[in-house]
XYZ file of C-alpha atoms in Angstrom:
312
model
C -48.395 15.394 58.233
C -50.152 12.330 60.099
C -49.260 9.111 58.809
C -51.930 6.485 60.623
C -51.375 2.646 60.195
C -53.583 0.199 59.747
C -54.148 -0.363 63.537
C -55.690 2.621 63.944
C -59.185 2.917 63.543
C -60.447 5.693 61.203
C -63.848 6.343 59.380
C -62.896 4.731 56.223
C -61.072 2.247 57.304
C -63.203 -0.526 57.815
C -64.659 0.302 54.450
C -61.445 0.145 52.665
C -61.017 -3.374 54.321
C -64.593 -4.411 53.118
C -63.328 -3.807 49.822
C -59.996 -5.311 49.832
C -61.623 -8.274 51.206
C -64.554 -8.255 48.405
C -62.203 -7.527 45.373
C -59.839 -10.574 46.688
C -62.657 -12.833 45.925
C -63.194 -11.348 42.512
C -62.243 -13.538 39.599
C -61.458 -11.406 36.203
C -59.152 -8.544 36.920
C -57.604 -7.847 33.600
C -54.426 -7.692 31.581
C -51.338 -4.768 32.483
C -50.532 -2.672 29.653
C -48.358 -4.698 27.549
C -47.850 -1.843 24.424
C -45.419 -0.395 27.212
C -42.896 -3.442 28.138
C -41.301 -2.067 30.917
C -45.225 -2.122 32.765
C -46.595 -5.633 30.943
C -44.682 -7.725 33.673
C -46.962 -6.434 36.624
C -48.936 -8.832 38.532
C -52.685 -8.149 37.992
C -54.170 -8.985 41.659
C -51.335 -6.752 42.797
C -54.319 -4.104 44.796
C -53.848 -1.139 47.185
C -56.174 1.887 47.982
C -55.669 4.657 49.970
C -57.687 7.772 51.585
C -56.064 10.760 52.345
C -58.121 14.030 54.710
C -58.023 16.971 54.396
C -55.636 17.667 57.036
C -53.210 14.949 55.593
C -53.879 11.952 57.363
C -53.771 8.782 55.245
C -54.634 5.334 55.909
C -55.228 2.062 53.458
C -55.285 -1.320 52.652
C -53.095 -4.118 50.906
C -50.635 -2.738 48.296
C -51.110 1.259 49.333
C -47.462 1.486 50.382
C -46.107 0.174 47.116
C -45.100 2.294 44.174
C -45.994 2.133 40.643
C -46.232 3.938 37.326
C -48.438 6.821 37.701
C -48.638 7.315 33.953
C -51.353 9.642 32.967
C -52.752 10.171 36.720
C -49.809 13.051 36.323
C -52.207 14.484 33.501
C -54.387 16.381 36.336
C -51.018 17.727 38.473
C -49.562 18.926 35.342
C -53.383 20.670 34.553
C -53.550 22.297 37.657
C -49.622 23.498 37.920
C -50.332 25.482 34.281
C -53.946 26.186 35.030
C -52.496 28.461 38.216
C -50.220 29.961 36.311
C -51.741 30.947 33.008
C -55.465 31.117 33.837
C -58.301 30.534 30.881
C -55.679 31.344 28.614
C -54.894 27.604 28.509
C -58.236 26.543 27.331
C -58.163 28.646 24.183
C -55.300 25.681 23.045
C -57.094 22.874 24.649
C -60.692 22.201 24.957
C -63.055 20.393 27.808
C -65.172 17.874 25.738
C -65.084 14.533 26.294
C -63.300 12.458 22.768
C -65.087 9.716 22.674
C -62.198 8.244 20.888
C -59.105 6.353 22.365
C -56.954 8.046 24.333
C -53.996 8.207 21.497
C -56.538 8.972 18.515
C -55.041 11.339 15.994
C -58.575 11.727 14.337
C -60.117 14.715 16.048
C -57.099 17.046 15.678
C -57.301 17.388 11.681
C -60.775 18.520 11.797
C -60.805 20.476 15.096
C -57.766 22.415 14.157
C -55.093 21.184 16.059
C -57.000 22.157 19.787
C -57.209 18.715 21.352
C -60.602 17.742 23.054
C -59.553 18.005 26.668
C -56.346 17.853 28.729
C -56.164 13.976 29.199
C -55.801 12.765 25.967
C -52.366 12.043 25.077
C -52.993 15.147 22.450
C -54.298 17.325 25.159
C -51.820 16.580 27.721
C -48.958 16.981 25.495
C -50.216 20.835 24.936
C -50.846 21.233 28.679
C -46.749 19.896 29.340
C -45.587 22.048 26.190
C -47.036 25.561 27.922
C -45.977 24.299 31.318
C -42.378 23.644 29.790
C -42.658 26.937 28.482
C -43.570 28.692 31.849
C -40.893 26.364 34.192
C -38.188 25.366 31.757
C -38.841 22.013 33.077
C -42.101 20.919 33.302
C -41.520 17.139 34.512
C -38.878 18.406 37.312
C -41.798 21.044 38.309
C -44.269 18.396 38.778
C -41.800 16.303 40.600
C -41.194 19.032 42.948
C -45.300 19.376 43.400
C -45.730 15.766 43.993
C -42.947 15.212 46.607
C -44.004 18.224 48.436
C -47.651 17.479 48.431
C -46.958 14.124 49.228
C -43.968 14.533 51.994
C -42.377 11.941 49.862
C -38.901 13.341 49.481
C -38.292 9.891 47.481
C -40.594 10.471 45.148
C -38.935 9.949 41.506
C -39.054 9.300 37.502
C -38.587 5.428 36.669
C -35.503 5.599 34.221
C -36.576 2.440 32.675
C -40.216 3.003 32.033
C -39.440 6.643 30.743
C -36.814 4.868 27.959
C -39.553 2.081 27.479
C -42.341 4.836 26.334
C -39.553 6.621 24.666
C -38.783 3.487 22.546
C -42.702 3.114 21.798
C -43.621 6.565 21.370
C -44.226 7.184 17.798
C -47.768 7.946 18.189
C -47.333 10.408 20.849
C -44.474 11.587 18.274
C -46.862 11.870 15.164
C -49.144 13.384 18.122
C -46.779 16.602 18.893
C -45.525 17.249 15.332
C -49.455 17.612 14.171
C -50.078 20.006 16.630
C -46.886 22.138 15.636
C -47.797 22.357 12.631
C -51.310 23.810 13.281
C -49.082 26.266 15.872
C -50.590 24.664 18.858
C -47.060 23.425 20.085
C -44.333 26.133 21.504
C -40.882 24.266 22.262
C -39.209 21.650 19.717
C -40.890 18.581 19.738
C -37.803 16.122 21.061
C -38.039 18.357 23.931
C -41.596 17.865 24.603
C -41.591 14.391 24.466
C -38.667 13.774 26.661
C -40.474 16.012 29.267
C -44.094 14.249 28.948
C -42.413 10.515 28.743
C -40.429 11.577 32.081
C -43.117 13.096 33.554
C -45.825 9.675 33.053
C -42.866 7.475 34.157
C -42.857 8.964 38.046
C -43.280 6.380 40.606
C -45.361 6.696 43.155
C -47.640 4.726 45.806
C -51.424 5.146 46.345
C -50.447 7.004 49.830
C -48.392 9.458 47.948
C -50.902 10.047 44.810
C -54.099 10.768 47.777
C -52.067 13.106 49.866
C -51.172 14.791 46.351
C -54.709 14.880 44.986
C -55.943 16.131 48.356
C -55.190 20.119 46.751
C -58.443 19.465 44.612
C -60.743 18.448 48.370
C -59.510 21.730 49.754
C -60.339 23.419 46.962
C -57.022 24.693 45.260
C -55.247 25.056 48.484
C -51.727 23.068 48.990
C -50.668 20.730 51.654
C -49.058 23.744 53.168
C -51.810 25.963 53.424
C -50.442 28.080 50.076
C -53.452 28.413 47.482
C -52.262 26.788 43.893
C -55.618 27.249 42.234
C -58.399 29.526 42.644
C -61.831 27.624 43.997
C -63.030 28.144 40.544
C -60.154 26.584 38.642
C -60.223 23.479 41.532
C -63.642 23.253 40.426
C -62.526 23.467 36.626
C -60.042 20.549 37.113
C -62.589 18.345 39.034
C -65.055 18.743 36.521
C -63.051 17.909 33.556
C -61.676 14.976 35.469
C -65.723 13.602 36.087
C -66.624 13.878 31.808
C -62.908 13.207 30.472
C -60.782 11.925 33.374
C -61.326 7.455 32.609
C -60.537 7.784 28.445
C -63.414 7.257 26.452
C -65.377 5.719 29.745
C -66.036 8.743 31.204
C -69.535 7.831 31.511
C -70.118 4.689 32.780
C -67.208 5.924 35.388
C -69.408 8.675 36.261
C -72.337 6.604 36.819
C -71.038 3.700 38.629
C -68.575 5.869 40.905
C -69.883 9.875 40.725
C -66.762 10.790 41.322
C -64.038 13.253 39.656
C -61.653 10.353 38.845
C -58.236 10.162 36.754
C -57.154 6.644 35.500
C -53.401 5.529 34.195
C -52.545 2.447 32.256
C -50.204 1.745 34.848
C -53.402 0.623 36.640
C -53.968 3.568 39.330
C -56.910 6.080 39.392
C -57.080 8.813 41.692
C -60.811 10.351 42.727
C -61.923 13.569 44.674
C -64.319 13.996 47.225
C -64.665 17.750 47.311
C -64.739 19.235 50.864
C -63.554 15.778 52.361
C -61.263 13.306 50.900
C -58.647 11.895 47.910
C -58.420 8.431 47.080
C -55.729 6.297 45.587
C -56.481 2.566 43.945
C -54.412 0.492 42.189
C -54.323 -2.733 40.459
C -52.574 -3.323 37.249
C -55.084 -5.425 35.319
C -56.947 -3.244 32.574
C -59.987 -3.437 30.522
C -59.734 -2.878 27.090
C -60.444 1.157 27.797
C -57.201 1.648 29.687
C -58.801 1.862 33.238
C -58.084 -0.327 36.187
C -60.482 -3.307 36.222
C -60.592 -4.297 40.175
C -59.941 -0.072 40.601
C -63.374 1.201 39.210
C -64.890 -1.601 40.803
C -63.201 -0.869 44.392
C -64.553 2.983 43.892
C -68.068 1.926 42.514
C -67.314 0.113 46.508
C -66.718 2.972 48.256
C -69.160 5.422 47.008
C -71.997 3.004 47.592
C -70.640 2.131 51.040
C -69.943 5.552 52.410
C -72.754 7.416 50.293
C -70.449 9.943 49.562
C -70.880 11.134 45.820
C -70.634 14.367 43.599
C -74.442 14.122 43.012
């Protein structure tokens, strides 16, 4: 794996710089998510973005070196690790729609039966850890070992504190799991389940490690190591439900300012696919009231403008 620094001179690069340099100068950049303590104390202008090839070279700018709390970016890794195992079976026990509702919304599951509307709801990802869990016997340690090796970041790890934080706060995610179980829709005990998904949204990880780890989806389903994780259709799968369900309930305007498949966390980072080319990593902790990075969406609306590079 090439690791370039920021003397080197890349494509990207000067475009990454035009944006660090245009988002520095932006005023409003939001508030950190402050209904999870351990993540409310982050500094807002805090920004790094990376790129990562397709033959694993990564360059950025500003704060791409420095980790934070990957939260429900993990949501897509998780996706794709059960997606290769268990095929379209996985979609009969979660479905592909966008919610329309907030990402913790218990509304949808009493009248759809239990089946949460796509993977990247808290509902929906809690499913997609629960048949993982059931595949692995330990779903979070399984996507640990994914991220680290896709990343080359042996360091990669859970954040102790911020897992116990969401613990401590995670009675909707609780009411979440036992609702499901009781439509059937929920294999191992619940306790379980959430100590798996609260470990596996508190990993810690930089914008260099999170575009070297998306970069699987830009070669189509086939690992850093030249292994094939997903088939081209199931790549193709995951990147579209990340473009209609991947930014909460602003899916849309996401898709229309970036055209992108994209993945935000409320730990401020978003991760976005160009297929055939490139993965890129922003971060910056201040939110708007959707849950998705305020100075992030802008710095990819940036760079798809910029380069021209889009999904459409």
């Amino acid at each position: 794996m090439v690791i370039m620094t920021m003397t080197s001179s890349p494509a990207f690069l000067p475009v990454l710089e035009r944006i660090a340099e245009e988002i520095e100068r932006t005023p409003g950049r939001g508030r950190p998510a402050d209904y999870i303590p351990a993540l409310a104390a982050c500094d807002p202008r805090s920004f790094g973005m990376a790129v990562a090839e397709l033959d694993g070279t990564v360059y950025g700018v500003g704060d791409w070196r420095q980790p934070f709390s990957t939260q429900s970016i993990t949501k897509v890794f998780t996706l794709a690790l059960d997606l290769g195992r268990e095929g379209d079976e996985l979609w009969e026990h979660v479905g592909r729609e966008p919610s329309g509702n907030p990402f913790n919304s218990l509304v949808q599951l009493e009248y759809e039966n239990g089946i949460p509307r796509n993977p990247f709801i808290n509902a929906g990802a809690l499913v997609v850890t629960d048949r993982l869990q059931t595949r692995t016997g330990d779903a979070a340690g399984e996507l640990l070992a994914f991220l680290r090796a896709e990343s080359g970041n042996a360091a990669l790890d859970f954040d102790k504190g911020v897992a116990a934080s969401e613990s401590q706060h995670g009675d909707r995610n609780a009411a979440l799991a036992h609702f499901m179980a009781s439509y059937g829709n929920i294999d191992n005990e619940v306790p379980v389940l959430l100590d798996q998904y609260f470990r596996q949204c508190s990993v810690a990880a930089s914008c260099a490690d999170l575009a070297l780890a998306a970069t699987f989806l830009a070669r189509h389903g086939i690992r850093a190591d030249g292994s094939r994780l997903l088939t081209r259709s199931q790549a193709k799968q995951v990147n579209a439900v990340m473009l209609t369900c991947g930014t909460y309930d602003a899916a849309g305007d996401f898709a229309y300012r970036v055209g992108l498949p994209g993945k935000s966390g409320v730990g401020g980072g978003i991760i976005a696919v160009v297929p055939g080319r490139c993965a890129i990593c922003v971060w910056s902790p201040g939110l708007d009231e959707r849950g998705n990075s305020v100075a992030g969406v802008a710095a990819l609306d940036r760079f798809t403008t910029l380069t021209g590079l889009s999904v459409f």
